[in-house]
PDB file of C-alpha atoms in Angstrom:
ATOM      1  CA  MET S   1     -23.755  -1.033  -2.703  1.00  0.00           C
ATOM      2  CA  PRO S   2     -24.759  -1.845   0.419  1.00  0.00           C
ATOM      3  CA  GLU S   3     -25.363  -0.278   3.985  1.00  0.00           C
ATOM      4  CA  PRO S   4     -22.886   0.236   6.078  1.00  0.00           C
ATOM      5  CA  HIS S   5     -22.887  -2.287   8.774  1.00  0.00           C
ATOM      6  CA  GLN S   6     -23.867  -1.543  12.080  1.00  0.00           C
ATOM      7  CA  ARG S   7     -21.313  -1.106  14.387  1.00  0.00           C
ATOM      8  CA  PRO S   8     -22.155  -3.256  17.812  1.00  0.00           C
ATOM      9  CA  SER S   9     -23.684  -0.833  20.204  1.00  0.00           C
ATOM     10  CA  ALA S  10     -23.040  -0.722  24.851  1.00  0.00           C
ATOM     11  CA  ALA S  11     -26.191  -1.710  25.271  1.00  0.00           C
ATOM     12  CA  SER S  12     -26.146  -5.096  22.382  1.00  0.00           C
ATOM     13  CA  SER S  13     -22.393  -5.785  23.787  1.00  0.00           C
ATOM     14  CA  ALA S  14     -23.445  -5.396  27.592  1.00  0.00           C
ATOM     15  CA  ALA S  15     -26.238  -8.055  27.490  1.00  0.00           C
ATOM     16  CA  GLY S  16     -23.169 -10.303  25.248  1.00  0.00           C
ATOM     17  CA  GLY S  17     -20.771  -9.442  28.638  1.00  0.00           C
ATOM     18  CA  THR S  18     -18.474  -6.087  27.402  1.00  0.00           C
ATOM     19  CA  ALA S  19     -19.452  -2.503  25.960  1.00  0.00           C
ATOM     20  CA  ALA S  20     -17.914  -2.685  22.925  1.00  0.00           C
ATOM     21  CA  GLU S  21     -16.065   1.001  24.748  1.00  0.00           C
ATOM     22  CA  ASP S  22     -14.093  -1.345  27.598  1.00  0.00           C
ATOM     23  CA  GLY S  23     -12.281  -3.522  24.861  1.00  0.00           C
ATOM     24  CA  PRO S  24      -9.206  -2.054  22.813  1.00  0.00           C
ATOM     25  CA  MET S  25      -9.707   0.310  19.975  1.00  0.00           C
ATOM     26  CA  PHE S  26      -8.373  -1.650  17.374  1.00  0.00           C
ATOM     27  CA  SER S  27      -7.904  -5.687  17.729  1.00  0.00           C
ATOM     28  CA  ARG S  28      -5.231  -7.380  17.313  1.00  0.00           C
ATOM     29  CA  ALA S  29      -6.245  -8.958  13.645  1.00  0.00           C
ATOM     30  CA  ALA S  30      -6.062  -4.874  12.860  1.00  0.00           C
ATOM     31  CA  LEU S  31      -2.648  -3.874  14.434  1.00  0.00           C
ATOM     32  CA  ALA S  32      -1.339  -6.487  12.163  1.00  0.00           C
ATOM     33  CA  ARG S  33      -2.621  -4.818   9.348  1.00  0.00           C
ATOM     34  CA  ILE S  34      -1.313  -1.190  10.533  1.00  0.00           C
ATOM     35  CA  LEU S  35       2.049  -2.081  12.270  1.00  0.00           C
ATOM     36  CA  PRO S  36       3.264  -2.457   8.833  1.00  0.00           C
ATOM     37  CA  PHE S  37       1.940   0.398   6.557  1.00  0.00           C
ATOM     38  CA  ILE S  38       2.449   2.331  10.360  1.00  0.00           C
ATOM     39  CA  THR S  39       6.770   1.217   9.640  1.00  0.00           C
ATOM     40  CA  TYR S  40       6.910   2.598   5.903  1.00  0.00           C
ATOM     41  CA  ILE S  41       5.914   5.706   7.567  1.00  0.00           C
ATOM     42  CA  PHE S  42       7.864   5.625   9.715  1.00  0.00           C
ATOM     43  CA  PHE S  43      11.013   6.334   7.278  1.00  0.00           C
ATOM     44  CA  ILE S  44       9.700   9.712   6.085  1.00  0.00           C
ATOM     45  CA  PRO S  45       9.698  11.434   9.303  1.00  0.00           C
ATOM     46  CA  VAL S  46      13.282   9.096   9.762  1.00  0.00           C
ATOM     47  CA  ALA S  47      14.721  10.139   6.434  1.00  0.00           C
ATOM     48  CA  GLU S  48      13.984  13.878   6.861  1.00  0.00           C
ATOM     49  CA  LEU S  49      15.846  13.924  10.308  1.00  0.00           C
ATOM     50  CA  LEU S  50      19.163  12.302   8.905  1.00  0.00           C
ATOM     51  CA  GLY S  51      18.391  14.831   6.070  1.00  0.00           C
ATOM     52  CA  ARG S  52      18.611  17.266   8.776  1.00  0.00           C
ATOM     53  CA  LEU S  53      21.534  16.071  10.274  1.00  0.00           C
ATOM     54  CA  GLY S  54      23.923  16.837   7.217  1.00  0.00           C
ATOM     55  CA  TRP S  55      22.275  13.106   5.308  1.00  0.00           C
ATOM     56  CA  ASN S  56      22.352  13.926   1.318  1.00  0.00           C
ATOM     57  CA  ALA S  57      20.403  11.698  -0.368  1.00  0.00           C
ATOM     58  CA  HIS S  58      22.847  10.013  -1.394  1.00  0.00           C
ATOM     59  CA  ASP S  59      23.921   8.686   1.197  1.00  0.00           C
ATOM     60  CA  LEU S  60      20.376   7.880   2.021  1.00  0.00           C
ATOM     61  CA  ARG S  61      19.193   5.497  -0.637  1.00  0.00           C
ATOM     62  CA  TRP S  62      20.042   2.244   1.885  1.00  0.00           C
ATOM     63  CA  LEU S  63      17.328   3.329   3.529  1.00  0.00           C
ATOM     64  CA  TYR S  64      14.932   2.098   1.653  1.00  0.00           C
ATOM     65  CA  ALA S  65      15.940  -1.493   2.082  1.00  0.00           C
ATOM     66  CA  VAL S  66      16.237  -1.376   5.782  1.00  0.00           C
ATOM     67  CA  LYS S  67      12.599   0.047   5.625  1.00  0.00           C
ATOM     68  CA  ILE S  68      11.442  -2.372   3.365  1.00  0.00           C
ATOM     69  CA  SER S  69      13.442  -4.953   5.602  1.00  0.00           C
ATOM     70  CA  ALA S  70      11.877  -2.880   8.527  1.00  0.00           C
ATOM     71  CA  VAL S  71       8.686  -4.027   6.731  1.00  0.00           C
ATOM     72  CA  MET S  72       9.337  -7.698   6.549  1.00  0.00           C
ATOM     73  CA  LEU S  73       9.431  -8.495   9.080  1.00  0.00           C
ATOM     74  CA  MET S  74       6.845  -7.110  10.645  1.00  0.00           C
ATOM     75  CA  LEU S  75       5.011  -9.125   7.957  1.00  0.00           C
ATOM     76  CA  VAL S  76       6.330 -11.880   8.776  1.00  0.00           C
ATOM     77  CA  ILE S  77       5.891 -11.667  13.034  1.00  0.00           C
ATOM     78  CA  PHE S  78       1.835 -10.950  12.223  1.00  0.00           C
ATOM     79  CA  ARG S  79       1.601 -13.380   8.708  1.00  0.00           C
ATOM     80  CA  ARG S  80      -0.783 -16.023  11.462  1.00  0.00           C
ATOM     81  CA  HIS S  81      -3.371 -12.976  11.292  1.00  0.00           C
ATOM     82  CA  TYR S  82      -3.032 -12.918   7.280  1.00  0.00           C
ATOM     83  CA  THR S  83      -6.085 -15.217   6.987  1.00  0.00           C
ATOM     84  CA  GLU S  84      -7.150 -14.186   3.770  1.00  0.00           C
ATOM     85  CA  LEU S  85      -3.869 -15.056   2.199  1.00  0.00           C
ATOM     86  CA  ARG S  86      -5.040 -18.058   3.016  1.00  0.00           C
ATOM     87  CA  GLY S  87      -7.550 -18.177   0.804  1.00  0.00           C
ATOM     88  CA  PRO S  88      -9.034 -19.157  -2.213  1.00  0.00           C
ATOM     89  CA  ARG S  89      -6.462 -18.152  -4.938  1.00  0.00           C
ATOM     90  CA  LEU S  90      -7.166 -16.297  -8.416  1.00  0.00           C
ATOM     91  CA  GLY S  91      -8.796 -18.167 -11.187  1.00  0.00           C
ATOM     92  CA  ILE S  92      -6.822 -17.426 -14.646  1.00  0.00           C
ATOM     93  CA  GLY S  93     -10.027 -14.976 -15.791  1.00  0.00           C
ATOM     94  CA  ALA S  94     -10.097 -12.916 -12.166  1.00  0.00           C
ATOM     95  CA  ALA S  95      -5.605 -12.964 -12.209  1.00  0.00           C
ATOM     96  CA  ILE S  96      -5.791 -11.782 -15.997  1.00  0.00           C
ATOM     97  CA  VAL S  97      -8.136  -8.886 -14.938  1.00  0.00           C
ATOM     98  CA  ALA S  98      -5.970  -8.256 -12.459  1.00  0.00           C
ATOM     99  CA  LEU S  99      -2.981  -7.990 -14.535  1.00  0.00           C
ATOM    100  CA  VAL S 100      -4.842  -5.882 -17.689  1.00  0.00           C
ATOM    101  CA  THR S 101      -6.028  -3.226 -14.338  1.00  0.00           C
ATOM    102  CA  GLY S 102      -1.470  -3.204 -13.396  1.00  0.00           C
ATOM    103  CA  ALA S 103      -0.579  -2.207 -16.381  1.00  0.00           C
ATOM    104  CA  VAL S 104      -3.582   0.577 -17.045  1.00  0.00           C
ATOM    105  CA  VAL S 105      -3.162   2.016 -14.267  1.00  0.00           C
ATOM    106  CA  LEU S 106       1.030   2.556 -14.300  1.00  0.00           C
ATOM    107  CA  VAL S 107      -0.221   3.370 -18.599  1.00  0.00           C
ATOM    108  CA  LEU S 108      -1.844   6.409 -16.292  1.00  0.00           C
ATOM    109  CA  TRP S 109       0.019   6.454 -13.216  1.00  0.00           C
ATOM    110  CA  VAL S 110       2.797   8.339 -15.703  1.00  0.00           C
ATOM    111  CA  SER S 111       0.815  10.348 -17.700  1.00  0.00           C
ATOM    112  CA  LEU S 112      -1.503  11.569 -14.784  1.00  0.00           C
ATOM    113  CA  ASN S 113       1.591  14.429 -13.602  1.00  0.00           C
ATOM    114  CA  ALA S 114       0.047  17.704 -14.682  1.00  0.00           C
ATOM    115  CA  ASP S 115       1.576  20.586 -11.913  1.00  0.00           C
ATOM    116  CA  TRP S 116      -1.801  20.566 -10.288  1.00  0.00           C
ATOM    117  CA  MET S 117      -2.015  16.591 -10.595  1.00  0.00           C
ATOM    118  CA  MET S 118       1.177  16.859  -7.485  1.00  0.00           C
ATOM    119  CA  ILE S 119       1.509  17.501  -3.950  1.00  0.00           C
ATOM    120  CA  GLY S 120       4.639  18.927  -3.110  1.00  0.00           C
ATOM    121  CA  SER S 121       8.244  17.843  -6.032  1.00  0.00           C
ATOM    122  CA  PRO S 122       9.646  14.569  -4.357  1.00  0.00           C
ATOM    123  CA  ASP S 123      13.810  14.249  -4.466  1.00  0.00           C
ATOM    124  CA  GLY S 124      12.884  10.108  -5.316  1.00  0.00           C
ATOM    125  CA  PHE S 125      15.680   7.506  -5.260  1.00  0.00           C
ATOM    126  CA  ASN S 126      18.419   7.529  -7.427  1.00  0.00           C
ATOM    127  CA  PRO S 127      20.239   4.340  -7.644  1.00  0.00           C
ATOM    128  CA  THR S 128      23.414   6.092 -10.145  1.00  0.00           C
ATOM    129  CA  THR S 129      26.800   6.834  -8.646  1.00  0.00           C
ATOM    130  CA  ASP S 130      28.900   8.485 -10.621  1.00  0.00           C
ATOM    131  CA  GLY S 131      27.085   8.361 -13.687  1.00  0.00           C
ATOM    132  CA  ARG S 132      26.696   4.628 -13.244  1.00  0.00           C
ATOM    133  CA  ILE S 133      23.738   3.072 -12.466  1.00  0.00           C
ATOM    134  CA  ASP S 134      23.853   0.227  -8.897  1.00  0.00           C
ATOM    135  CA  TRP S 135      21.871  -2.755  -9.843  1.00  0.00           C
ATOM    136  CA  LEU S 136      21.759  -4.286  -6.852  1.00  0.00           C
ATOM    137  CA  MET S 137      20.367  -0.550  -5.688  1.00  0.00           C
ATOM    138  CA  VAL S 138      17.591  -0.835  -8.498  1.00  0.00           C
ATOM    139  CA  ALA S 139      17.341  -4.770  -7.896  1.00  0.00           C
ATOM    140  CA  VAL S 140      16.056  -3.997  -3.412  1.00  0.00           C
ATOM    141  CA  ARG S 141      14.160  -1.142  -4.775  1.00  0.00           C
ATOM    142  CA  ILE S 142      12.457  -3.353  -7.300  1.00  0.00           C
ATOM    143  CA  PHE S 143      12.210  -6.142  -4.737  1.00  0.00           C
ATOM    144  CA  GLY S 144      10.171  -3.948  -2.522  1.00  0.00           C
ATOM    145  CA  ALA S 145       8.443  -1.932  -4.691  1.00  0.00           C
ATOM    146  CA  ALA S 146       6.867  -5.423  -6.763  1.00  0.00           C
ATOM    147  CA  LEU S 147       6.560  -7.420  -3.477  1.00  0.00           C
ATOM    148  CA  VAL S 148       6.748  -6.498  -0.240  1.00  0.00           C
ATOM    149  CA  VAL S 149       4.574  -2.531  -0.933  1.00  0.00           C
ATOM    150  CA  PRO S 150       1.662  -4.501  -2.430  1.00  0.00           C
ATOM    151  CA  VAL S 151       1.010  -7.119  -0.107  1.00  0.00           C
ATOM    152  CA  MET S 152       1.348  -4.199   3.096  1.00  0.00           C
ATOM    153  CA  GLU S 153      -0.977  -1.573   1.555  1.00  0.00           C
ATOM    154  CA  GLU S 154      -2.538  -3.802   0.540  1.00  0.00           C
ATOM    155  CA  LEU S 155      -3.732  -5.300   3.503  1.00  0.00           C
ATOM    156  CA  PHE S 156      -3.889  -2.118   5.426  1.00  0.00           C
ATOM    157  CA  TRP S 157      -6.111  -0.373   3.011  1.00  0.00           C
ATOM    158  CA  ARG S 158      -8.073  -2.622   1.748  1.00  0.00           C
ATOM    159  CA  SER S 159      -8.004  -5.528   4.150  1.00  0.00           C
ATOM    160  CA  PHE S 160      -8.228  -3.423   7.328  1.00  0.00           C
ATOM    161  CA  LEU S 161      -9.323   0.299   6.986  1.00  0.00           C
ATOM    162  CA  MET S 162     -12.041  -0.347   3.835  1.00  0.00           C
ATOM    163  CA  ARG S 163     -13.542  -2.709   6.201  1.00  0.00           C
ATOM    164  CA  TRP S 164     -12.979  -1.408   9.475  1.00  0.00           C
ATOM    165  CA  ILE S 165     -14.962   1.675   8.469  1.00  0.00           C
ATOM    166  CA  ASP S 166     -18.255  -0.217   8.260  1.00  0.00           C
ATOM    167  CA  ALA S 167     -17.856  -3.069  11.315  1.00  0.00           C
ATOM    168  CA  ALA S 168     -15.347  -2.490  14.058  1.00  0.00           C
ATOM    169  CA  ASP S 169     -15.075  -6.786  13.729  1.00  0.00           C
ATOM    170  CA  PHE S 170     -14.271  -5.427  10.137  1.00  0.00           C
ATOM    171  CA  GLU S 171     -12.844  -9.771   9.394  1.00  0.00           C
ATOM    172  CA  LYS S 172     -16.467 -10.526   9.253  1.00  0.00           C
ATOM    173  CA  VAL S 173     -16.977  -7.786   6.395  1.00  0.00           C
ATOM    174  CA  GLU S 174     -17.844  -9.371   2.613  1.00  0.00           C
ATOM    175  CA  PRO S 175     -15.355  -7.281   0.476  1.00  0.00           C
ATOM    176  CA  ALA S 176     -18.379  -7.188  -2.084  1.00  0.00           C
ATOM    177  CA  LYS S 177     -20.644  -5.481   1.195  1.00  0.00           C
ATOM    178  CA  ALA S 178     -18.252  -3.283   1.560  1.00  0.00           C
ATOM    179  CA  SER S 179     -20.079   0.063   2.051  1.00  0.00           C
ATOM    180  CA  LEU S 180     -20.128   3.285  -1.147  1.00  0.00           C
ATOM    181  CA  LYS S 181     -19.181   5.697   1.822  1.00  0.00           C
ATOM    182  CA  ALA S 182     -15.698   2.200   2.583  1.00  0.00           C
ATOM    183  CA  PHE S 183     -14.621   2.680  -0.499  1.00  0.00           C
ATOM    184  CA  VAL S 184     -14.184   6.568  -1.036  1.00  0.00           C
ATOM    185  CA  VAL S 185     -13.066   7.342   2.066  1.00  0.00           C
ATOM    186  CA  THR S 186     -10.920   4.536   1.454  1.00  0.00           C
ATOM    187  CA  VAL S 187      -9.347   5.674  -2.299  1.00  0.00           C
ATOM    188  CA  LEU S 188      -9.336   9.215  -1.156  1.00  0.00           C
ATOM    189  CA  LEU S 189      -6.208   8.284   1.603  1.00  0.00           C
ATOM    190  CA  PHE S 190      -4.795   5.871  -0.528  1.00  0.00           C
ATOM    191  CA  GLY S 191      -4.926   8.670  -3.374  1.00  0.00           C
ATOM    192  CA  PHE S 192      -3.577  11.582  -0.312  1.00  0.00           C
ATOM    193  CA  GLU S 193      -1.122   9.490   0.423  1.00  0.00           C
ATOM    194  CA  HIS S 194       1.135   9.969  -2.534  1.00  0.00           C
ATOM    195  CA  ASN S 195       2.626  12.612  -4.231  1.00  0.00           C
ATOM    196  CA  LEU S 196       0.260  12.118  -7.314  1.00  0.00           C
ATOM    197  CA  TRP S 197      -2.411  12.255  -5.751  1.00  0.00           C
ATOM    198  CA  LEU S 198      -4.803  12.402  -8.642  1.00  0.00           C
ATOM    199  CA  ALA S 199      -2.862   8.909  -9.941  1.00  0.00           C
ATOM    200  CA  GLY S 200      -3.402   7.887  -6.284  1.00  0.00           C
ATOM    201  CA  ILE S 201      -6.602   7.822  -6.250  1.00  0.00           C
ATOM    202  CA  VAL S 202      -6.830   6.005  -9.977  1.00  0.00           C
ATOM    203  CA  ALA S 203      -4.541   3.518  -8.563  1.00  0.00           C
ATOM    204  CA  GLY S 204      -6.589   3.243  -5.740  1.00  0.00           C
ATOM    205  CA  ALA S 205     -10.067   2.969  -7.169  1.00  0.00           C
ATOM    206  CA  ALA S 206      -8.658   0.320  -9.652  1.00  0.00           C
ATOM    207  CA  TYR S 207      -7.808  -1.797  -6.635  1.00  0.00           C
ATOM    208  CA  GLY S 208     -10.320  -1.140  -4.462  1.00  0.00           C
ATOM    209  CA  ALA S 209     -12.540  -2.333  -7.499  1.00  0.00           C
ATOM    210  CA  LEU S 210     -11.424  -5.754  -7.768  1.00  0.00           C
ATOM    211  CA  TYR S 211     -10.897  -6.623  -4.494  1.00  0.00           C
ATOM    212  CA  VAL S 212     -14.399  -6.212  -4.244  1.00  0.00           C
ATOM    213  CA  ARG S 213     -15.653  -7.904  -7.543  1.00  0.00           C
ATOM    214  CA  HIS S 214     -13.188 -10.794  -7.478  1.00  0.00           C
ATOM    215  CA  ARG S 215     -14.004 -10.953  -2.988  1.00  0.00           C
ATOM    216  CA  THR S 216     -10.004 -12.016  -2.065  1.00  0.00           C
ATOM    217  CA  LEU S 217      -7.251 -10.172  -1.139  1.00  0.00           C
ATOM    218  CA  TRP S 218      -4.481 -11.411  -3.783  1.00  0.00           C
ATOM    219  CA  SER S 219      -6.744  -9.452  -7.232  1.00  0.00           C
ATOM    220  CA  PRO S 220      -5.424  -6.390  -6.378  1.00  0.00           C
ATOM    221  CA  ILE S 221      -2.651  -7.519  -4.920  1.00  0.00           C
ATOM    222  CA  LEU S 222      -1.185  -9.226  -8.485  1.00  0.00           C
ATOM    223  CA  ALA S 223      -2.501  -5.814 -10.214  1.00  0.00           C
ATOM    224  CA  HIS S 224      -0.981  -3.304  -7.603  1.00  0.00           C
ATOM    225  CA  ALA S 225       2.605  -5.193  -7.576  1.00  0.00           C
ATOM    226  CA  LEU S 226       2.660  -5.063 -11.671  1.00  0.00           C
ATOM    227  CA  THR S 227       2.209  -1.503 -11.891  1.00  0.00           C
ATOM    228  CA  ASN S 228       4.865  -1.192  -9.248  1.00  0.00           C
ATOM    229  CA  GLY S 229       6.936  -3.804 -11.077  1.00  0.00           C
ATOM    230  CA  LEU S 230       6.944  -2.358 -14.398  1.00  0.00           C
ATOM    231  CA  LEU S 231       6.962   1.181 -12.996  1.00  0.00           C
ATOM    232  CA  GLY S 232      10.131   0.127 -11.443  1.00  0.00           C
ATOM    233  CA  VAL S 233      11.766  -0.619 -15.703  1.00  0.00           C
ATOM    234  CA  TRP S 234       9.953   2.314 -16.738  1.00  0.00           C
ATOM    235  CA  ILE S 235      12.072   4.696 -14.312  1.00  0.00           C
ATOM    236  CA  VAL S 236      15.413   2.410 -15.241  1.00  0.00           C
ATOM    237  CA  TYR S 237      14.621   2.814 -18.584  1.00  0.00           C
ATOM    238  CA  THR S 238      13.949   6.383 -18.982  1.00  0.00           C
ATOM    239  CA  GLY S 239      16.042   7.876 -15.788  1.00  0.00           C
ATOM    240  CA  ASN S 240      12.421   9.157 -14.893  1.00  0.00           C
ATOM    241  CA  TRP S 241      13.997   8.792 -11.076  1.00  0.00           C
ATOM    242  CA  THR S 242      11.360  11.634  -9.072  1.00  0.00           C
ATOM    243  CA  TYR S 243       8.560   8.569  -9.787  1.00  0.00           C
ATOM    244  CA  TRP S 244      10.402   6.876  -6.944  1.00  0.00           C
TER     245      TRP S 244
END
């Protein structure tokens, strides 16, 4: 892959009027992709704190709906910054490739589950009460996982981070020209964000490859959405709640 794009030096920036060091670390476009992701992550310590205060896992199940609502609000607030989502859509061939990739990632996700492939043992998300499934809760969970999370994560991991590693002005970096360093770093971080770290690495590599190949964020979003949606159906069918 091509070498990383060079960040502007202080001298060249000064020649243009302002040194790079004098500006903010992240542009508004960057913050628009970072803040929804931070909002999502923020609820992890919130859930842990509430658990320490005496709330049990059953009581905290609806916290997911609050989290997804907060992320959706952030995406709506910053929607005008997501210029790549208003760009060219996927062709039929590319869409088929993305869907097949998403399905393959699902199979690998539920297969790469040996002890050494996992970090910790999460409680998961159990939508049952007295042995009965709360279908409204299931619907909210699948909606969030399949339609909100893929947009939020792909905006952060692929649109922002993978290109920002190469250039602070990341919006000017073409997906197909992302460096190998940016690709690998993003894949590894994406993988270790998940309990199933190896499955996460595989998924991150697949979604990243789609972004580079098709040069549109809609490709990894579509694959990611199918993976998460089918995973939700599989979880409900098998009762493997820890995968949530």
